Amino acid sequence: MIDIFEKTLGVLPIPDEFEAILFRVREEYKENGVFFLADTYLSRIEEKCNPFPQARAEILQAAAALRADADAALYALFVCRAMEDRTLFMQHLNHIEFPQNTHPLLAFLTFLPAMEVLFDFLVQKEIPADVIAATVGQFEACLYVFKERFDYLGMNKRYFDHMQGYVDHKFLNVGRLRYEISTLSRLYVLERVKDGRRVLCLADAEMNAAGLYRGTPPETAEAGFSAFFREEADAFVGTPVSEQGRCQKESVRFPKAEYRLALQPGDTVLDVHIPAPGPLTEELCAESYARARALFAAHYPEISPKSFHCHSWMMAPELAEILKPSSHLLAFQKPFLKYPAHTKGEDVLNFVFKLRFTSYADLPEETSLQRALKARYLAGGYLYEYCGVIPFEGGNV
């Protein structure tokens, strides 16, 4: 492990696999400094794709501060160049850290060249300008989500890791929602021929007695079971999922004369993410879904997605117990067929409360949702994450 930045910046040592990249980066820094921290580059990228319209003053100031700190500037250049080798970088992503206390915007600045590449890629794809702006703008948006939690602009490891999907051109922000090109795993969806009724079955998963993944809190001594799915000559046989998103222990036989296979593991799906902030109305979501299907059909014909998919606490059927029937969250989850996800039951707290806390008693009660969730957790309850799918009619876009 290479520890030069550990000593000067307090970050993790660099794996030896990056030694050649680090050598080239040192030579580049000696000759030209850090190209993406130069005023000329910042002006050019600002004119080209305007990636930091809100935080312009802070970004320019942060770039100047990095230029004056040789160790931090060299590390920024290393991270930027290391990111270009996508396979190697993703293999060692857990070793990349940032000096949050001294240079909170360092991580964001390392993304600038990748933002330009993303912009060029989307332009070449002939993606509409508003979608390009919203997609590239997510890097800056992370700075303000971070600020909600920590009271200053920055980008930590969690957001840096998340934004790798944008570096790999997997995300597209269309209207209110964000879409990620992904593949389905462990889920089979059967469709009844006569009326289109759909049945979900989980496979290759260890479930607890409640029909959620084993390890989901609270732990109990009750015996669980193995979810499975198999195809026979004349039928599909598996452990179906109830309308409430819980896997059932008893297997069911679905005759092929009555059911067809609509979705299976390995199928391409569009994962749905909900950027913050903003309203989540049924109309905005419907508009986004329709436009996303049209965009991917027209501009990404090579992927042929077969479903929308979402993994979120917003999929939790238990939300119906604490929200009004008119809630936008309930309307959002309604079109999705739900099934269990791996969960520790606390993801909702990170999104709804945002600020750090040491105990449930410390949670604020500023909204009705916060009050309901706090009461639920103080009483020993949980709100679990679930997955959901909306299979496309006809099998794909």
mmCIF file of C-alpha atoms in Angstrom:
data_model
loop_
_atom_site.group_PDB
_atom_site.id
_atom_site.type_symbol
_atom_site.label_atom_id
_atom_site.label_comp_id
_atom_site.label_asym_id
_atom_site.label_seq_id
_atom_site.Cartn_x
_atom_site.Cartn_y
_atom_site.Cartn_z
ATOM 1 C CA MET A 1 0.000 0.000 0.000
ATOM 2 C CA ILE A 2 1.218 3.500 -0.871
ATOM 3 C CA ASP A 3 0.840 5.821 2.106
ATOM 4 C CA ILE A 4 2.043 9.227 0.871
ATOM 5 C CA PHE A 5 -1.425 10.786 1.010
ATOM 6 C CA GLU A 6 -2.235 9.088 4.290
ATOM 7 C CA LYS A 7 0.564 11.055 5.931
ATOM 8 C CA THR A 8 -0.283 14.430 4.378
ATOM 9 C CA LEU A 9 -4.083 14.319 3.978
ATOM 10 C CA GLY A 10 -5.208 11.643 6.425
ATOM 11 C CA VAL A 11 -6.788 9.462 3.722
ATOM 12 C CA LEU A 12 -6.445 5.710 3.253
ATOM 13 C CA PRO A 13 -3.271 4.330 1.657
ATOM 14 C CA ILE A 14 -3.478 3.735 -2.087
ATOM 15 C CA PRO A 15 -3.442 0.097 -3.251
ATOM 16 C CA ASP A 16 -0.263 -0.976 -5.028
ATOM 17 C CA GLU A 17 -2.284 -1.629 -8.190
ATOM 18 C CA PHE A 18 -2.405 2.154 -8.707
ATOM 19 C CA GLU A 19 1.373 2.587 -8.604
ATOM 20 C CA ALA A 20 1.771 3.082 -12.363
ATOM 21 C CA ILE A 21 -1.059 5.624 -12.467
ATOM 22 C CA LEU A 22 0.415 7.504 -9.529
ATOM 23 C CA PHE A 23 3.819 7.623 -11.265
ATOM 24 C CA ARG A 24 2.255 9.136 -14.408
ATOM 25 C CA VAL A 25 0.227 11.577 -12.313
ATOM 26 C CA ARG A 26 3.346 12.840 -10.537
ATOM 27 C CA GLU A 27 5.015 13.498 -13.875
ATOM 28 C CA GLU A 28 1.916 15.228 -15.228
ATOM 29 C CA TYR A 29 1.652 17.397 -12.114
ATOM 30 C CA LYS A 30 5.302 18.461 -12.373
ATOM 31 C CA GLU A 31 4.833 19.517 -15.989
ATOM 32 C CA ASN A 32 1.330 20.984 -16.070
ATOM 33 C CA GLY A 33 -0.194 21.077 -12.607
ATOM 34 C CA VAL A 34 -3.833 19.988 -12.382
ATOM 35 C CA PHE A 35 -5.550 20.854 -15.643
ATOM 36 C CA PHE A 36 -9.122 20.826 -14.278
ATOM 37 C CA LEU A 37 -8.243 23.278 -11.483
ATOM 38 C CA ALA A 38 -6.956 25.928 -13.891
ATOM 39 C CA ASP A 39 -9.066 29.046 -14.383
ATOM 40 C CA THR A 40 -8.986 28.545 -18.156
ATOM 41 C CA TYR A 41 -10.436 25.039 -17.863
ATOM 42 C CA LEU A 42 -13.067 26.117 -15.343
ATOM 43 C CA SER A 43 -14.165 28.945 -17.618
ATOM 44 C CA ARG A 44 -14.324 26.654 -20.634
ATOM 45 C CA ILE A 45 -16.355 23.903 -18.968
ATOM 46 C CA GLU A 46 -18.634 26.510 -17.413
ATOM 47 C CA GLU A 47 -19.351 27.945 -20.847
ATOM 48 C CA LYS A 48 -19.732 24.494 -22.397
ATOM 49 C CA CYS A 49 -22.058 22.685 -19.978
ATOM 50 C CA ASN A 50 -22.509 24.955 -16.932
ATOM 51 C CA PRO A 51 -22.037 22.211 -14.313
ATOM 52 C CA PHE A 52 -22.051 24.451 -11.208
ATOM 53 C CA PRO A 53 -24.457 27.394 -11.782
ATOM 54 C CA GLN A 54 -25.505 27.678 -8.111
ATOM 55 C CA ALA A 55 -22.165 27.005 -6.419
ATOM 56 C CA ARG A 56 -19.961 28.911 -8.849
ATOM 57 C CA ALA A 57 -18.270 31.146 -6.281
ATOM 58 C CA GLU A 58 -17.608 28.248 -3.905
ATOM 59 C CA ILE A 59 -16.249 26.021 -6.696
ATOM 60 C CA LEU A 60 -13.854 28.665 -7.978
ATOM 61 C CA GLN A 61 -12.664 29.352 -4.448
ATOM 62 C CA ALA A 62 -12.183 25.631 -3.748
ATOM 63 C CA ALA A 63 -10.195 25.187 -6.964
ATOM 64 C CA ALA A 64 -7.910 28.050 -5.971
ATOM 65 C CA ALA A 65 -7.404 26.546 -2.520
ATOM 66 C CA LEU A 66 -6.474 23.185 -4.055
ATOM 67 C CA ARG A 67 -4.007 24.805 -6.448
ATOM 68 C CA ALA A 68 -2.263 26.275 -3.402
ATOM 69 C CA ASP A 69 -2.059 22.901 -1.624
ATOM 70 C CA ALA A 70 0.336 20.687 -3.577
ATOM 71 C CA ASP A 71 -0.537 17.469 -1.730
ATOM 72 C CA ALA A 72 -4.286 17.932 -2.125
ATOM 73 C CA ALA A 73 -3.929 18.996 -5.773
ATOM 74 C CA LEU A 74 -1.816 15.934 -6.569
ATOM 75 C CA TYR A 75 -4.335 13.686 -4.858
ATOM 76 C CA ALA A 76 -7.192 15.276 -6.825
ATOM 77 C CA LEU A 77 -5.328 14.617 -10.068
ATOM 78 C CA PHE A 78 -4.629 11.043 -8.992
ATOM 79 C CA VAL A 79 -8.311 10.347 -8.250
ATOM 80 C CA CYS A 80 -9.339 11.895 -11.557
ATOM 81 C CA ARG A 81 -6.873 9.841 -13.589
ATOM 82 C CA ALA A 82 -7.544 6.670 -11.590
ATOM 83 C CA MET A 83 -11.262 7.010 -12.374
ATOM 84 C CA GLU A 84 -10.455 6.704 -16.075
ATOM 85 C CA ASP A 85 -9.588 3.019 -15.620
ATOM 86 C CA ARG A 86 -13.127 2.014 -14.715
ATOM 87 C CA THR A 87 -12.493 -1.660 -13.952
ATOM 88 C CA LEU A 88 -9.476 -1.082 -11.726
ATOM 89 C CA PHE A 89 -11.008 1.938 -10.029
ATOM 90 C CA MET A 90 -14.287 0.228 -9.154
ATOM 91 C CA GLN A 91 -12.394 -2.776 -7.810
ATOM 92 C CA HIS A 92 -10.662 -0.509 -5.295
ATOM 93 C CA LEU A 93 -13.323 2.157 -4.771
ATOM 94 C CA ASN A 94 -13.456 1.402 -1.045
ATOM 95 C CA HIS A 95 -9.860 2.659 -0.716
ATOM 96 C CA ILE A 96 -10.673 6.144 -2.037
ATOM 97 C CA GLU A 97 -11.271 8.765 0.673
ATOM 98 C CA PHE A 98 -11.296 12.539 0.863
ATOM 99 C CA PRO A 99 -9.928 15.133 3.331
ATOM 100 C CA GLN A 100 -13.389 16.397 4.203
ATOM 101 C CA ASN A 101 -12.288 18.846 6.904
ATOM 102 C CA THR A 102 -9.742 20.729 4.795
ATOM 103 C CA HIS A 103 -11.084 20.376 1.240
ATOM 104 C CA PRO A 104 -14.804 19.497 1.298
ATOM 105 C CA LEU A 105 -15.224 20.125 -2.461
ATOM 106 C CA LEU A 106 -12.228 18.070 -3.589
ATOM 107 C CA ALA A 107 -14.359 15.068 -4.567
ATOM 108 C CA PHE A 108 -16.656 17.253 -6.674
ATOM 109 C CA LEU A 109 -13.731 18.850 -8.510
ATOM 110 C CA THR A 110 -12.271 15.457 -9.452
ATOM 111 C CA PHE A 111 -15.506 14.801 -11.369
ATOM 112 C CA LEU A 112 -15.245 17.842 -13.653
ATOM 113 C CA PRO A 113 -13.569 16.024 -16.579
ATOM 114 C CA ALA A 114 -16.066 13.158 -16.216
ATOM 115 C CA MET A 115 -18.921 15.683 -16.336
ATOM 116 C CA GLU A 116 -17.576 16.982 -19.634
ATOM 117 C CA VAL A 117 -17.326 13.446 -21.029
ATOM 118 C CA LEU A 118 -20.877 12.728 -19.865
ATOM 119 C CA PHE A 119 -22.122 15.923 -21.493
ATOM 120 C CA ASP A 120 -20.434 15.008 -24.801
ATOM 121 C CA PHE A 121 -21.853 11.469 -24.629
ATOM 122 C CA LEU A 122 -25.404 12.709 -24.127
ATOM 123 C CA VAL A 123 -25.073 15.314 -26.858
ATOM 124 C CA GLN A 124 -23.848 12.619 -29.231
ATOM 125 C CA LYS A 125 -26.882 10.518 -28.224
ATOM 126 C CA GLU A 126 -29.035 13.531 -29.182
ATOM 127 C CA ILE A 127 -30.643 13.608 -25.741
ATOM 128 C CA PRO A 128 -32.845 16.704 -25.214
ATOM 129 C CA ALA A 129 -31.039 19.676 -23.699
ATOM 130 C CA ASP A 130 -33.167 19.827 -20.536
ATOM 131 C CA VAL A 131 -32.447 16.167 -19.761
ATOM 132 C CA ILE A 132 -28.723 16.697 -20.344
ATOM 133 C CA ALA A 133 -28.722 19.722 -18.015
ATOM 134 C CA ALA A 134 -30.624 17.836 -15.300
ATOM 135 C CA THR A 135 -28.357 14.787 -15.606
ATOM 136 C CA VAL A 136 -25.048 16.673 -15.520
ATOM 137 C CA GLY A 137 -26.518 18.920 -12.818
ATOM 138 C CA GLN A 138 -26.824 16.031 -10.390
ATOM 139 C CA PHE A 139 -23.170 16.401 -9.421
ATOM 140 C CA GLU A 140 -23.856 19.899 -8.123
ATOM 141 C CA ALA A 141 -27.178 18.777 -6.635
ATOM 142 C CA CYS A 142 -25.241 16.376 -4.397
ATOM 143 C CA LEU A 143 -23.468 19.343 -2.837
ATOM 144 C CA TYR A 144 -26.771 20.764 -1.622
ATOM 145 C CA VAL A 145 -28.123 17.436 -0.376
ATOM 146 C CA PHE A 146 -24.869 17.167 1.583
ATOM 147 C CA LYS A 147 -25.402 20.694 2.901
ATOM 148 C CA GLU A 148 -28.820 19.733 4.272
ATOM 149 C CA ARG A 149 -27.113 17.138 6.436
ATOM 150 C CA PHE A 150 -23.887 18.904 7.398
ATOM 151 C CA ASP A 151 -24.638 22.634 6.986
ATOM 152 C CA TYR A 152 -21.917 23.330 4.399
ATOM 153 C CA LEU A 153 -21.299 22.524 0.758
ATOM 154 C CA GLY A 154 -19.344 19.339 0.229
ATOM 155 C CA MET A 155 -19.259 15.858 -1.199
ATOM 156 C CA ASN A 156 -18.356 12.912 0.985
ATOM 157 C CA LYS A 157 -17.544 9.300 0.167
ATOM 158 C CA ARG A 158 -21.183 8.203 0.096
ATOM 159 C CA TYR A 159 -22.108 10.681 -2.647
ATOM 160 C CA PHE A 160 -18.837 10.167 -4.493
ATOM 161 C CA ASP A 161 -19.559 6.436 -4.714
ATOM 162 C CA HIS A 162 -23.144 7.040 -5.840
ATOM 163 C CA MET A 163 -22.065 9.388 -8.622
ATOM 164 C CA GLN A 164 -19.947 6.673 -10.227
ATOM 165 C CA GLY A 165 -23.130 5.602 -11.988
ATOM 166 C CA TYR A 166 -23.111 8.937 -13.814
ATOM 167 C CA VAL A 167 -19.453 8.446 -14.731
ATOM 168 C CA ASP A 168 -20.463 5.138 -16.331
ATOM 169 C CA HIS A 169 -23.369 6.833 -18.176
ATOM 170 C CA LYS A 170 -25.944 4.629 -16.422
ATOM 171 C CA PHE A 171 -28.166 7.461 -15.164
ATOM 172 C CA LEU A 172 -30.557 9.777 -16.947
ATOM 173 C CA ASN A 173 -32.636 12.434 -15.185
ATOM 174 C CA VAL A 174 -35.961 12.806 -16.957
ATOM 175 C CA GLY A 175 -38.375 15.267 -15.402
ATOM 176 C CA ARG A 176 -39.026 14.497 -11.734
ATOM 177 C CA LEU A 177 -37.301 11.097 -11.677
ATOM 178 C CA ARG A 178 -33.900 9.559 -12.341
ATOM 179 C CA TYR A 179 -33.420 6.330 -14.283
ATOM 180 C CA GLU A 180 -30.561 3.860 -14.028
ATOM 181 C CA ILE A 181 -29.886 1.134 -16.570
ATOM 182 C CA SER A 182 -29.740 -2.065 -14.538
ATOM 183 C CA THR A 183 -30.559 -5.779 -14.593
ATOM 184 C CA LEU A 184 -33.116 -7.766 -12.639
ATOM 185 C CA SER A 185 -32.027 -10.398 -10.128
ATOM 186 C CA ARG A 186 -33.853 -13.102 -8.147
ATOM 187 C CA LEU A 187 -37.284 -12.098 -9.408
ATOM 188 C CA TYR A 188 -39.626 -13.823 -11.839
ATOM 189 C CA VAL A 189 -42.880 -12.229 -12.992
ATOM 190 C CA LEU A 190 -45.616 -14.413 -14.449
ATOM 191 C CA GLU A 191 -48.541 -13.017 -16.380
ATOM 192 C CA ARG A 192 -51.891 -14.770 -16.599
ATOM 193 C CA VAL A 193 -52.871 -15.031 -20.252
ATOM 194 C CA LYS A 194 -56.601 -14.459 -19.915
ATOM 195 C CA ASP A 195 -56.559 -11.212 -17.938
ATOM 196 C CA GLY A 196 -52.938 -10.027 -17.608
ATOM 197 C CA ARG A 197 -52.855 -10.559 -13.824
ATOM 198 C CA ARG A 198 -49.253 -10.696 -12.648
ATOM 199 C CA VAL A 199 -47.644 -12.899 -10.017
ATOM 200 C CA LEU A 200 -44.189 -12.329 -8.540
ATOM 201 C CA CYS A 201 -41.928 -15.171 -7.376
ATOM 202 C CA LEU A 202 -38.580 -14.864 -5.613
ATOM 203 C CA ALA A 203 -35.787 -17.378 -6.208
ATOM 204 C CA ASP A 204 -32.466 -18.306 -4.594
ATOM 205 C CA ALA A 205 -33.212 -16.324 -1.438
ATOM 206 C CA GLU A 206 -33.289 -17.207 2.246
ATOM 207 C CA MET A 207 -36.370 -15.778 3.897
ATOM 208 C CA ASN A 208 -37.449 -15.416 7.529
ATOM 209 C CA ALA A 209 -40.801 -16.564 8.879
ATOM 210 C CA ALA A 210 -42.351 -13.161 8.056
ATOM 211 C CA GLY A 211 -41.530 -13.535 4.350
ATOM 212 C CA LEU A 212 -38.703 -10.970 4.357
ATOM 213 C CA TYR A 213 -35.023 -11.638 3.786
ATOM 214 C CA ARG A 214 -33.268 -13.468 6.573
ATOM 215 C CA GLY A 215 -31.424 -10.921 8.703
ATOM 216 C CA THR A 216 -34.222 -8.361 8.524
ATOM 217 C CA PRO A 217 -34.831 -6.995 12.062
ATOM 218 C CA PRO A 218 -36.137 -7.858 14.519
ATOM 219 C CA GLU A 219 -34.423 -11.243 14.672
ATOM 220 C CA THR A 220 -36.656 -14.117 15.798
ATOM 221 C CA ALA A 221 -36.125 -17.789 16.507
ATOM 222 C CA GLU A 222 -38.877 -18.778 14.092
ATOM 223 C CA ALA A 223 -37.807 -21.033 11.251
ATOM 224 C CA GLY A 224 -37.547 -19.441 7.832
ATOM 225 C CA PHE A 225 -37.565 -20.979 4.362
ATOM 226 C CA SER A 226 -35.861 -20.883 0.968
ATOM 227 C CA ALA A 227 -37.610 -19.033 -1.846
ATOM 228 C CA PHE A 228 -37.337 -20.795 -5.194
ATOM 229 C CA PHE A 229 -38.587 -20.812 -8.766
ATOM 230 C CA ARG A 230 -38.280 -23.500 -11.417
ATOM 231 C CA GLU A 231 -39.628 -24.199 -14.836
ATOM 232 C CA GLU A 232 -41.086 -27.624 -15.596
ATOM 233 C CA ALA A 233 -42.341 -29.067 -18.853
ATOM 234 C CA ASP A 234 -45.904 -27.851 -18.382
ATOM 235 C CA ALA A 235 -45.743 -25.409 -15.474
ATOM 236 C CA PHE A 236 -43.810 -22.842 -13.484
ATOM 237 C CA VAL A 237 -43.425 -23.657 -9.782
ATOM 238 C CA GLY A 238 -42.302 -21.204 -7.130
ATOM 239 C CA THR A 239 -42.826 -19.284 -3.900
ATOM 240 C CA PRO A 240 -45.056 -16.321 -4.784
ATOM 241 C CA VAL A 241 -45.095 -12.862 -3.229
ATOM 242 C CA SER A 242 -48.247 -11.523 -1.610
ATOM 243 C CA GLU A 243 -49.811 -8.185 -2.519
ATOM 244 C CA GLN A 244 -48.212 -6.813 0.643
ATOM 245 C CA GLY A 245 -44.749 -7.629 -0.672
ATOM 246 C CA ARG A 246 -44.020 -10.644 1.557
ATOM 247 C CA CYS A 247 -42.782 -13.946 0.142
ATOM 248 C CA GLN A 248 -44.973 -16.944 0.936
ATOM 249 C CA LYS A 249 -43.541 -20.205 2.239
ATOM 250 C CA GLU A 250 -45.972 -22.461 0.386
ATOM 251 C CA SER A 251 -45.060 -23.044 -3.254
ATOM 252 C CA VAL A 252 -47.622 -22.716 -6.036
ATOM 253 C CA ARG A 253 -47.845 -24.373 -9.442
ATOM 254 C CA PHE A 254 -48.660 -22.112 -12.415
ATOM 255 C CA PRO A 255 -49.635 -24.065 -15.561
ATOM 256 C CA LYS A 256 -47.990 -22.835 -18.773
ATOM 257 C CA ALA A 257 -51.359 -23.055 -20.484
ATOM 258 C CA GLU A 258 -52.505 -20.212 -18.217
ATOM 259 C CA TYR A 259 -49.332 -18.223 -17.473
ATOM 260 C CA ARG A 260 -46.441 -16.818 -19.464
ATOM 261 C CA LEU A 261 -43.057 -15.625 -18.195
ATOM 262 C CA ALA A 262 -42.978 -11.821 -18.397
ATOM 263 C CA LEU A 263 -39.782 -10.975 -16.460
ATOM 264 C CA GLN A 264 -36.830 -12.995 -15.209
ATOM 265 C CA PRO A 265 -33.354 -12.465 -13.726
ATOM 266 C CA GLY A 266 -30.970 -10.917 -16.226
ATOM 267 C CA ASP A 267 -33.625 -8.799 -17.948
ATOM 268 C CA THR A 268 -32.705 -5.146 -18.406
ATOM 269 C CA VAL A 269 -34.753 -2.759 -16.275
ATOM 270 C CA LEU A 270 -34.826 0.970 -15.597
ATOM 271 C CA ASP A 271 -34.234 1.542 -11.905
ATOM 272 C CA VAL A 272 -36.263 4.507 -10.681
ATOM 273 C CA HIS A 273 -34.669 6.945 -8.215
ATOM 274 C CA ILE A 274 -36.312 9.959 -6.607
ATOM 275 C CA PRO A 275 -33.995 12.996 -6.523
ATOM 276 C CA ALA A 276 -34.578 15.484 -3.740
ATOM 277 C CA PRO A 277 -36.081 17.984 -3.348
ATOM 278 C CA GLY A 278 -39.348 18.630 -5.150
ATOM 279 C CA PRO A 279 -42.971 17.525 -5.245
ATOM 280 C CA LEU A 280 -43.747 13.905 -6.059
ATOM 281 C CA THR A 281 -47.154 14.244 -7.642
ATOM 282 C CA GLU A 282 -48.841 11.515 -9.636
ATOM 283 C CA GLU A 283 -48.882 13.777 -12.697
ATOM 284 C CA LEU A 284 -45.161 14.543 -12.577
ATOM 285 C CA CYS A 285 -44.311 10.867 -12.179
ATOM 286 C CA ALA A 286 -46.601 9.791 -15.019
ATOM 287 C CA GLU A 287 -45.074 12.440 -17.278
ATOM 288 C CA SER A 288 -41.568 11.274 -16.368
ATOM 289 C CA TYR A 289 -42.385 7.584 -16.959
ATOM 290 C CA ALA A 290 -43.892 8.263 -20.374
ATOM 291 C CA ARG A 291 -41.037 10.481 -21.465
ATOM 292 C CA ALA A 292 -38.398 8.074 -20.149
ATOM 293 C CA ARG A 293 -39.841 5.165 -22.102
ATOM 294 C CA ALA A 294 -39.846 7.241 -25.265
ATOM 295 C CA LEU A 295 -36.300 8.524 -24.686
ATOM 296 C CA PHE A 296 -34.793 5.115 -24.013
ATOM 297 C CA ALA A 297 -36.614 3.588 -26.978
ATOM 298 C CA ALA A 298 -35.353 6.328 -29.297
ATOM 299 C CA HIS A 299 -31.827 6.881 -27.959
ATOM 300 C CA TYR A 300 -30.852 3.584 -26.283
ATOM 301 C CA PRO A 301 -32.248 0.926 -28.651
ATOM 302 C CA GLU A 302 -29.411 -1.417 -27.701
ATOM 303 C CA ILE A 303 -30.668 -2.058 -24.152
ATOM 304 C CA SER A 304 -34.407 -2.884 -24.592
ATOM 305 C CA PRO A 305 -35.542 -2.516 -20.937
ATOM 306 C CA LYS A 306 -38.599 -4.537 -19.941
ATOM 307 C CA SER A 307 -39.705 -2.848 -16.730
ATOM 308 C CA PHE A 308 -39.384 0.046 -14.331
ATOM 309 C CA HIS A 309 -37.880 -1.072 -11.044
ATOM 310 C CA CYS A 310 -37.490 0.679 -7.696
ATOM 311 C CA HIS A 311 -35.716 -0.222 -4.444
ATOM 312 C CA SER A 312 -36.709 2.245 -1.729
ATOM 313 C CA TRP A 313 -38.356 2.807 1.618
ATOM 314 C CA MET A 314 -41.007 4.570 -0.472
ATOM 315 C CA MET A 315 -42.105 1.107 -1.631
ATOM 316 C CA ALA A 316 -43.017 0.064 1.915
ATOM 317 C CA PRO A 317 -46.668 -1.117 2.163
ATOM 318 C CA GLU A 318 -46.494 -0.102 5.833
ATOM 319 C CA LEU A 319 -46.613 3.539 4.749
ATOM 320 C CA ALA A 320 -50.373 3.063 4.362
ATOM 321 C CA GLU A 321 -50.519 2.701 8.159
ATOM 322 C CA ILE A 322 -49.056 6.147 8.843
ATOM 323 C CA LEU A 323 -49.965 8.315 5.833
ATOM 324 C CA LYS A 324 -53.246 9.776 4.630
ATOM 325 C CA PRO A 325 -54.836 8.019 1.625
ATOM 326 C CA SER A 326 -54.240 11.182 -0.421
ATOM 327 C CA SER A 327 -50.472 11.039 0.200
ATOM 328 C CA HIS A 328 -48.210 11.515 -2.822
ATOM 329 C CA LEU A 329 -45.963 8.733 -1.494
ATOM 330 C CA LEU A 330 -48.821 6.245 -1.566
ATOM 331 C CA ALA A 331 -49.727 7.375 -5.071
ATOM 332 C CA PHE A 332 -46.090 6.948 -6.129
ATOM 333 C CA GLN A 333 -45.852 3.351 -4.949
ATOM 334 C CA LYS A 334 -49.317 2.283 -6.167
ATOM 335 C CA PRO A 335 -48.354 1.213 -9.742
ATOM 336 C CA PHE A 336 -45.500 -0.977 -8.488
ATOM 337 C CA LEU A 337 -45.761 -4.689 -7.745
ATOM 338 C CA LYS A 338 -43.804 -5.018 -4.508
ATOM 339 C CA TYR A 339 -41.428 -7.700 -3.259
ATOM 340 C CA PRO A 340 -38.887 -7.995 -0.410
ATOM 341 C CA ALA A 341 -35.510 -6.259 -0.449
ATOM 342 C CA HIS A 342 -32.470 -6.695 1.748
ATOM 343 C CA THR A 343 -33.054 -4.193 4.536
ATOM 344 C CA LYS A 344 -32.023 -3.197 8.037
ATOM 345 C CA GLY A 345 -35.140 -1.069 8.372
ATOM 346 C CA GLU A 346 -33.391 2.267 8.934
ATOM 347 C CA ASP A 347 -32.880 3.639 5.416
ATOM 348 C CA VAL A 348 -35.990 5.797 5.794
ATOM 349 C CA LEU A 349 -34.426 7.618 8.748
ATOM 350 C CA ASN A 350 -31.491 8.826 6.635
ATOM 351 C CA PHE A 351 -33.829 10.334 4.056
ATOM 352 C CA VAL A 352 -36.650 11.713 6.193
ATOM 353 C CA PHE A 353 -34.582 13.110 9.075
ATOM 354 C CA LYS A 354 -31.290 13.781 7.212
ATOM 355 C CA LEU A 355 -29.424 15.182 10.226
ATOM 356 C CA ARG A 356 -27.297 12.826 12.277
ATOM 357 C CA PHE A 357 -28.754 11.384 15.483
ATOM 358 C CA THR A 358 -27.573 9.106 18.276
ATOM 359 C CA SER A 359 -30.916 7.694 19.426
ATOM 360 C CA TYR A 360 -34.497 7.561 18.194
ATOM 361 C CA ALA A 361 -35.495 9.903 21.021
ATOM 362 C CA ASP A 362 -33.338 12.625 19.420
ATOM 363 C CA LEU A 363 -35.241 12.550 16.132
ATOM 364 C CA PRO A 364 -37.055 15.808 15.264
ATOM 365 C CA GLU A 365 -40.843 15.970 14.934
ATOM 366 C CA GLU A 366 -41.265 18.804 12.444
ATOM 367 C CA THR A 367 -43.623 16.989 10.049
ATOM 368 C CA SER A 368 -46.436 14.475 10.444
ATOM 369 C CA LEU A 369 -44.272 11.829 8.734
ATOM 370 C CA GLN A 370 -41.386 12.488 11.110
ATOM 371 C CA ARG A 371 -43.703 12.255 14.112
ATOM 372 C CA ALA A 372 -45.233 8.997 12.903
ATOM 373 C CA LEU A 373 -41.867 7.425 12.134
ATOM 374 C CA LYS A 374 -40.364 8.482 15.444
ATOM 375 C CA ALA A 375 -43.283 6.966 17.344
ATOM 376 C CA ARG A 376 -43.006 3.776 15.294
ATOM 377 C CA TYR A 377 -39.295 3.303 16.011
ATOM 378 C CA LEU A 378 -39.574 4.224 19.692
ATOM 379 C CA ALA A 379 -42.223 1.518 19.977
ATOM 380 C CA GLY A 380 -39.848 -1.063 18.462
ATOM 381 C CA GLY A 381 -41.252 -0.985 14.935
ATOM 382 C CA TYR A 382 -39.557 -0.555 11.578
ATOM 383 C CA LEU A 383 -40.292 0.742 8.111
ATOM 384 C CA TYR A 384 -38.621 -1.599 5.658
ATOM 385 C CA GLU A 385 -37.314 -1.005 2.160
ATOM 386 C CA TYR A 386 -38.995 -3.013 -0.572
ATOM 387 C CA CYS A 387 -38.496 -3.396 -4.291
ATOM 388 C CA GLY A 388 -41.176 -2.847 -6.892
ATOM 389 C CA VAL A 389 -41.611 -3.418 -10.619
ATOM 390 C CA ILE A 390 -43.863 -1.999 -13.319
ATOM 391 C CA PRO A 391 -43.538 -4.432 -16.257
ATOM 392 C CA PHE A 392 -43.883 -2.784 -19.641
ATOM 393 C CA GLU A 393 -46.806 -3.786 -21.799
ATOM 394 C CA GLY A 394 -45.536 -5.896 -24.650
ATOM 395 C CA GLY A 395 -42.351 -6.815 -22.788
ATOM 396 C CA ASN A 396 -40.155 -3.777 -23.517
ATOM 397 C CA VAL A 397 -40.060 -0.121 -24.548
#
